Coordinates of C-alpha atoms and ligand atoms in Angstrom, one line a residue:
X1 CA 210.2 205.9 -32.9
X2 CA 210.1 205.1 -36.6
X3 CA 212.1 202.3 -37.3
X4 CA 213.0 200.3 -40.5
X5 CA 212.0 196.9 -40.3
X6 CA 214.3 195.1 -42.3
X7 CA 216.0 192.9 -39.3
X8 CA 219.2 193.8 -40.3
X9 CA 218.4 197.6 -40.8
X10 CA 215.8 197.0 -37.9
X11 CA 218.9 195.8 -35.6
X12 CA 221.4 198.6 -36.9
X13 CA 218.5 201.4 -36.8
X14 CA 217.8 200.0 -33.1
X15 CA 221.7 199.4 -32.5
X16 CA 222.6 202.8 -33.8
X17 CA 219.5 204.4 -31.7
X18 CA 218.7 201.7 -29.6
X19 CA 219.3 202.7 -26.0
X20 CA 216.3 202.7 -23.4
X21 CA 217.1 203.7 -19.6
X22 CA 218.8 200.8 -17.7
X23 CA 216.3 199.1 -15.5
X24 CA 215.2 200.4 -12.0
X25 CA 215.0 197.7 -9.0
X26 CA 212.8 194.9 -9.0
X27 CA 209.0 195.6 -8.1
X28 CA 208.4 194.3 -5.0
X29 CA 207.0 190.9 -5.1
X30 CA 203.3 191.4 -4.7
X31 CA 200.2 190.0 -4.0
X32 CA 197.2 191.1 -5.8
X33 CA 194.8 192.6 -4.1
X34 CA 195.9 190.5 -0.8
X35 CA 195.7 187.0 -1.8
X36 CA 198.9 185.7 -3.9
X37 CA 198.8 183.9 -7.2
X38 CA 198.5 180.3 -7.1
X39 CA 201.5 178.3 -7.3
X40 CA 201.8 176.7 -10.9
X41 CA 204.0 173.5 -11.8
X42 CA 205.5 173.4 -14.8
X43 CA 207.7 171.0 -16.7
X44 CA 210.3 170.5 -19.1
X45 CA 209.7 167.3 -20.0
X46 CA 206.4 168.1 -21.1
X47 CA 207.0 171.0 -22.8
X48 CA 209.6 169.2 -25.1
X49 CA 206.6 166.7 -25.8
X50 CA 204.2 169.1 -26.7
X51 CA 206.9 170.6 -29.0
X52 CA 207.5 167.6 -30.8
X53 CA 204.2 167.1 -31.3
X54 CA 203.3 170.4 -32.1
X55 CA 206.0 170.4 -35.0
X56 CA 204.2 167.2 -36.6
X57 CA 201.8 169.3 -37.8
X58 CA 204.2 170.4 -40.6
X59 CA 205.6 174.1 -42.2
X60 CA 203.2 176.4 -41.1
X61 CA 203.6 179.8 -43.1
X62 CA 201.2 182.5 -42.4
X63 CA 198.6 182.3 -45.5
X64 CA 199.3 178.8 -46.2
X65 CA 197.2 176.0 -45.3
X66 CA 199.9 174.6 -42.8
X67 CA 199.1 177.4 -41.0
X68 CA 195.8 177.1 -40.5
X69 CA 196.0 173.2 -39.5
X70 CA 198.4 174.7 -37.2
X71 CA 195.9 176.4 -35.7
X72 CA 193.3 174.2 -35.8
X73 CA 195.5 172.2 -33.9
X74 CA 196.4 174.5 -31.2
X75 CA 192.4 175.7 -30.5
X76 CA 191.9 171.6 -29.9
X77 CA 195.0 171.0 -28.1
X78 CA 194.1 174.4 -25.6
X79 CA 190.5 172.7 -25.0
X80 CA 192.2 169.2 -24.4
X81 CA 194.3 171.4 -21.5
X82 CA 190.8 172.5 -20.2
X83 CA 191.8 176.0 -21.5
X84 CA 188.9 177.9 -23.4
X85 CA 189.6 178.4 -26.7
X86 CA 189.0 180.8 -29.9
X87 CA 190.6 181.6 -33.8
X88 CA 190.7 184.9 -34.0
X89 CA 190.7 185.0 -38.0
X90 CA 191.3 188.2 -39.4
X91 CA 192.4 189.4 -43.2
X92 CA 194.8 192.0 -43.9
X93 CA 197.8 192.8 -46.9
X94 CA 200.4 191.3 -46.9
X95 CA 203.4 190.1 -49.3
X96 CA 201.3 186.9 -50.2
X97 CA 198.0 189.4 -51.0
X98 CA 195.2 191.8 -50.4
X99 CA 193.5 189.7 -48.5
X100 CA 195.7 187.2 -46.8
X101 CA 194.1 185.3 -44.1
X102 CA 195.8 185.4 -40.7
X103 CA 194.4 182.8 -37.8
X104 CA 195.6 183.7 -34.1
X105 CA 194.9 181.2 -31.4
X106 CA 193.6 182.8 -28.5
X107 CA 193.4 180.8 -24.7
X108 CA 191.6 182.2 -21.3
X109 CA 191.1 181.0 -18.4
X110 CA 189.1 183.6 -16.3
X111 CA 190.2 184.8 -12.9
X112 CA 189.0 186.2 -9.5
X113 CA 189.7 189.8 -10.7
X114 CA 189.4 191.7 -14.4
X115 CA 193.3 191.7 -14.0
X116 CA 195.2 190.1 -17.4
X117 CA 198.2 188.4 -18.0
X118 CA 198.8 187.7 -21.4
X119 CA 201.4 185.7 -22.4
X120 CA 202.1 185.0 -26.1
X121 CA 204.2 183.1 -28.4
X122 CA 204.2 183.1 -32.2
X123 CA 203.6 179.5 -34.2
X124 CA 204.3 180.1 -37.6
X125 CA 207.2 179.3 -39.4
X126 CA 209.5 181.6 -41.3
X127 CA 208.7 180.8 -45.5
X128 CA 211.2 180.3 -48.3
X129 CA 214.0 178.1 -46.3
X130 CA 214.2 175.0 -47.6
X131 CA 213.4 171.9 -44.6
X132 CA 212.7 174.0 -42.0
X133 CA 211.1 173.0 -39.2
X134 CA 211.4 175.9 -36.7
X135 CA 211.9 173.7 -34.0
X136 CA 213.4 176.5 -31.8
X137 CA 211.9 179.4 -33.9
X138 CA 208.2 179.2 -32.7
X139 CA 208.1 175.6 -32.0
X140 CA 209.8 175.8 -28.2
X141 CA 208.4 179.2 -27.7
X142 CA 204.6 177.1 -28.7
X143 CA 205.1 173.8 -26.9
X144 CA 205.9 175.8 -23.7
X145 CA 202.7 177.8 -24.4
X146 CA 200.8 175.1 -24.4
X147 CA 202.6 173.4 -21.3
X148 CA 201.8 176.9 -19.3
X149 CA 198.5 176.5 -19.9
X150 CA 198.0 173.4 -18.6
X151 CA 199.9 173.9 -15.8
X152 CA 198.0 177.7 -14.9
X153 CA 194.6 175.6 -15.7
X154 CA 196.1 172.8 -13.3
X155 CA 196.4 175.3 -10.6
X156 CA 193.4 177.8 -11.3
X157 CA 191.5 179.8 -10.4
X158 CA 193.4 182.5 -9.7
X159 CA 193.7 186.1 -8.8
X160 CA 194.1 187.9 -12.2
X161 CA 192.9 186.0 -15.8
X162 CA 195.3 184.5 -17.6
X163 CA 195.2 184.3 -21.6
X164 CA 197.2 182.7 -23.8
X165 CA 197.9 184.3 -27.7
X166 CA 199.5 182.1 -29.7
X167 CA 200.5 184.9 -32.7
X168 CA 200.2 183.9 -36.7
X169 CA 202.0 185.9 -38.9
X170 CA 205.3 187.2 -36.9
X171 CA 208.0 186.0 -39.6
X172 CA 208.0 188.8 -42.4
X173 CA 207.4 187.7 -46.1
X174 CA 210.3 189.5 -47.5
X175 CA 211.0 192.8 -45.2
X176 CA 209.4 194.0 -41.4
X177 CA 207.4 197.0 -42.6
X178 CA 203.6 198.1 -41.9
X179 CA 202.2 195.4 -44.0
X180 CA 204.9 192.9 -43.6
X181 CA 205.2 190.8 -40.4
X182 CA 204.4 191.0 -36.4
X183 CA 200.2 190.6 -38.0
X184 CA 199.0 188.5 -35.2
X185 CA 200.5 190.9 -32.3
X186 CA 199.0 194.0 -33.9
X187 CA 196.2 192.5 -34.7
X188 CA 194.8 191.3 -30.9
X189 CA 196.5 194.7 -29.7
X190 CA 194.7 196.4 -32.0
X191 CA 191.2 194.8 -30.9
X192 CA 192.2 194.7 -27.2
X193 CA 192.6 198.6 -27.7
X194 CA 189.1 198.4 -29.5
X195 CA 187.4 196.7 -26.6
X196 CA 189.0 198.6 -23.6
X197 CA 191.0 195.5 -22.3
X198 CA 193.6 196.1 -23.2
X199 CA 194.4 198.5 -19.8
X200 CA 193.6 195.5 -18.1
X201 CA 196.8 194.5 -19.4
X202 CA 198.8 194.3 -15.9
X203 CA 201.8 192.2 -18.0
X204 CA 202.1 191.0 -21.1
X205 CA 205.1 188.7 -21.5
X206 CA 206.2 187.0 -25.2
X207 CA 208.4 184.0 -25.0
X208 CA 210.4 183.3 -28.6
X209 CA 213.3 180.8 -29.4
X210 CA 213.3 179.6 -25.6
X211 CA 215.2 175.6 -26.0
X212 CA 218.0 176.1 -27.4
X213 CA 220.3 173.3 -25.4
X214 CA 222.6 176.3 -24.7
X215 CA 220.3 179.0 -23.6
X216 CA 220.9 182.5 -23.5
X217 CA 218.2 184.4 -23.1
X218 CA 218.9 188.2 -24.5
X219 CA 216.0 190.3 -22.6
X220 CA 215.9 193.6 -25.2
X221 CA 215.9 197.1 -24.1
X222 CA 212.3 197.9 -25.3
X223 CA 210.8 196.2 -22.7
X224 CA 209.2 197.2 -19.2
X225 CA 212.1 197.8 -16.7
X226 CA 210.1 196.7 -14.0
X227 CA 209.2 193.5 -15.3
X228 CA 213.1 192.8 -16.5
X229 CA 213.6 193.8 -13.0
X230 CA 211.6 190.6 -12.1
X231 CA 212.1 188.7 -15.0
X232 CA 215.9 188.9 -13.3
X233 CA 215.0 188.2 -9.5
X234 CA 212.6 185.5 -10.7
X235 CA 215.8 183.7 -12.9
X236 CA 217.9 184.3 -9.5
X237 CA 214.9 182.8 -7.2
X238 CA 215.0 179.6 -9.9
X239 CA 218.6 179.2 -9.8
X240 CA 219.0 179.9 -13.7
X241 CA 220.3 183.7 -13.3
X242 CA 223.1 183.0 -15.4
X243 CA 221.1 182.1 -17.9
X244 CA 219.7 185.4 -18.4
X245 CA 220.7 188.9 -20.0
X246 CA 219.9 192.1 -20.7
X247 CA 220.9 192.8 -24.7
X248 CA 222.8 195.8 -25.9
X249 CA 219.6 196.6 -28.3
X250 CA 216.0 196.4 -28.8
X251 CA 214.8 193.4 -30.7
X252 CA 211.7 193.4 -33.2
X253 CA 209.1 190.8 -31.8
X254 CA 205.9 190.6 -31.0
X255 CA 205.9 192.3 -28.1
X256 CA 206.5 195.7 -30.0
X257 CA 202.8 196.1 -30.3
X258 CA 202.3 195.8 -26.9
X259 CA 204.9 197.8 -25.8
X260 CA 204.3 201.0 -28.0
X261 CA 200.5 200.7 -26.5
X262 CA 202.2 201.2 -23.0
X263 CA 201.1 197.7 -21.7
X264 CA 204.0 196.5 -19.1
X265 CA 206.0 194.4 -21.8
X266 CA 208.7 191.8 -21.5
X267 CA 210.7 189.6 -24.3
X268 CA 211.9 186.4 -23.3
X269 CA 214.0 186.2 -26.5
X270 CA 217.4 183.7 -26.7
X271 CA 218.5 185.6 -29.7
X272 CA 222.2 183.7 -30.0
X273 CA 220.9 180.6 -31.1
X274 CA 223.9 179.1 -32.5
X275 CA 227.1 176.8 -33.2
X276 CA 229.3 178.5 -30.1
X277 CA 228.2 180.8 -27.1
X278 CA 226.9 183.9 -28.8
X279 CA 226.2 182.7 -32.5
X280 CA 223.0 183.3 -33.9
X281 CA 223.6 181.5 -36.9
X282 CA 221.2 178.4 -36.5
X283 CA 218.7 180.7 -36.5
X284 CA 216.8 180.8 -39.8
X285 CA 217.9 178.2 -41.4
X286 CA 217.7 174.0 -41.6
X287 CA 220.1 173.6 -38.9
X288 CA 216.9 174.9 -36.4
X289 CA 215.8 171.4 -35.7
X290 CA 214.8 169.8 -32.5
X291 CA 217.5 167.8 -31.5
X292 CA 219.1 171.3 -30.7
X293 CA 216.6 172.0 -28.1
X294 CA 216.7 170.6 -24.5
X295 CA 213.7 170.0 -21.8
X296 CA 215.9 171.4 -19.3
X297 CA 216.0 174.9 -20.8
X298 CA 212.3 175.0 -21.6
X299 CA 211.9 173.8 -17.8
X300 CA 213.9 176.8 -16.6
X301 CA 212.2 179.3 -18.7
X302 CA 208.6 177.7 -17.4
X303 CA 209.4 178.1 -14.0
X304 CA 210.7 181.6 -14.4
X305 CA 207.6 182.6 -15.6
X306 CA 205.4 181.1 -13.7
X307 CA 207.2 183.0 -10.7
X308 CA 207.2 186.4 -12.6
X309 CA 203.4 185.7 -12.8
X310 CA 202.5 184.6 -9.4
X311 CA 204.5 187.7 -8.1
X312 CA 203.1 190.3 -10.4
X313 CA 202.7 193.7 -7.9
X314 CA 198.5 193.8 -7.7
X315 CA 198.9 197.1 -9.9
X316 CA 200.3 197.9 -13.8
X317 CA 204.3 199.0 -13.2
X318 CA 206.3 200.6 -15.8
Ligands
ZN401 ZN1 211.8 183.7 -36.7

C-alpha cells in the first residue's frame, strides 16, 4: 500500500483506506521448543528513573549533536545493564542533508536458540517546537527500553535472543515521505533483511508514548493479529485490560518497516495523549513534559510485555 506520509494525510489516507481484518484468537500461550521463557521482573519505578534520567541528556534531534550524546548515552547505559551494546551509524538524505548522520542503538543479549525478539523504541525528539522535551514522545517509550533490558538481562538466559533497537530518526523533518522520517526502523530492517536475520524475527514489538498518567494504549490495525491477540490476553492476565484498545486505523510508527517485511509486528502506541480521555493534543508540543507521565502506567506496559514475550508460541504467527 502506498501511502502519503504526511501524518495528517498519512492518518486520513489510512483512515479513508485503513481497515485490516479484525484479529483472530489469541495464539496459544507457548513454550518454545519445550522449555518456557524465563520469568522477567520489571518495574515502574525504575522505568520512570531511567526516563528522567535519560531526558537529562537534552533535545535530541536526529542530525544534531544531542542526538548523538543521546546515543552515546544509551550504548553506555545498555553495558551498565550488562546488555551488549553497538551504534549502528549509518548516512542517508534527509530534510537536514545528503548525508545526514543517523546513530541507532542496538542491545542483545544472546539466547539458547537463533529465535529473536526485538523490541524497539525510538529516542529522538521531534525538531522545531520550542522547549520540548518529549518526555512521553520517546522518553517513556526509552526509559522502559532500558528498564526491559535490565530486567530480561536480570533473568537470562533464555530460550529465544532478545535485542533491543533503540531507533534515531522516527520524527519526520517537515513531512513522512521516503527520505523523511521512520530512518532508524528502515535502516536495521533493511540490514536485518541483508544478513538473513531478519526471518529469525519470531516478534518484533515497538513501544511509543507508553506513560501518559492516563494511558490508553491505541493498538493500530497494521499490526500482527496474533500478537494483538496476545498483546490483549497478556493486558487481561496483568489486570490492565482496560487499558488497552484496538484503534479504528493504522498508525505510522516504526513498526511499519517491520511489518511490510512480514515480520510478526505489534504497536504499543497510546496515541490520545492529552488534556481529557481521548485528546491527543499534548502530543507535539511543550505541554509533553514529565510530570504528565506516571510509573504506574510504564509498570503496566512492562509487565505486559514481558508476558507477551515469555509466552511467544515456539514458531513465527501471523
Ligand atoms: Zn513523535
Amino acid at each position: 500500500m502506498s501511502c502519503k506520509w504526511t501524518i495528517g494525510a498519512w492518518a486520513a489516507a489510512w483512515v479513508l483506506a485503513g481497515c485490516a481484518p479484525a484479529p483472530e484468537t489469541p495464539a496459544a500461550a507457548g513454550t518454545t521448543g519445550g522449555a518456557a521463557q524465563a520469568a522477567v521482573a520489571t518495574s515502574g519505578e525504575r522505568a520512570l528513573e531511567e526516563v528522567r534520567a535519560f531526558l537529562d541528556v537534552g533535545p535530541r534531534d536526529a542530525g544534531t549533536p544531542g542526538a548523538e550524546r543521546a546515543a552515546t548515552y544509551l550504548a553506555e547505559r545498555l553495558r551498565a545493564l550488562g546488555v551488549e551494546a553497538e551504534i549502528q551509524e549509518f548516512r542517508e538524505p534527509s530534510p537536514r542533508g545528503p548525508e545526514t548522520v543517523f546513530r541507532n542503538v542496538l542491545g542483545r543479549i544472546p539466547g539458547r536458540t537463533d529465535r529473536i525478539v526485538l523490541l524497539g523504541s525510538h529516542y529522538d525528539t521531534k525538531a522545531g517546537i520550542p522547549d520540548f522535551v518529549g518526555a512521553n514522545d520517546s522518553g517513556s517509550s526509552t526509559g522502559l527500553l532500558l528498564e526491559l533490558a535490565r530486567a530480561f538481562a536480570a533473568a537470562a538466559p533464555h530460550e529465544t535472543e532478545i535485542r533491543f533497537a533503540f531507533f534515531d530518526g522516527e520524527e519526520s523533518q517537515v513531512e513522512y515521505g521516503p527520505t523523511d522520517g521512520f530512518h532508524g526502523s528502515r535502516h536495521l530492517a533493511r540490514t536485518l533483511a541483508a544478513d538473513g536475520r531478519l526471518s529469525n524475527v519470531v516478534a518484533m514489538i515497538v513501544l511509543d508514548m507508553v506513560g501518559d498518567r492516563d494511558l490508553t494504549l491505541t493498538i493500530p490495525r497494521n499490526c500482527s493479529p496474533g500478537l494483538v491477540a496476545a498483546a490483549f490476553a497478556a493486558a487481561r492476565a496483568e489486570g490492565g485490560r482496560k487499558h488497552f484498545q484496538l484503534y479504528p486505523f493504522n498508525i505510522g510508527d516504526d513498526h511499519v518497516a517491520f511489518f511490510e517485511r512480514g515480520v510478526p509486528t505489534l504497536n504499543l502506541i497510546d496515541f490520545a495523549f492529552g488534556s481529557a480521555p481521548g485528546r491527543n493534543d499534548y502530543w507535539h508540543t511543550p505541554a509533553d513534559t514529565l510530570d504528565k507521565l506516571s510509573a504506574d502506567s510504564l509498570d503496566l506496559v512492562g509487565r505486559v510485555v514481558a508476558r507477551l514475550v515469555a509466552e511467544l508460541p515456539a514458531r513465527r504467527e501471523k
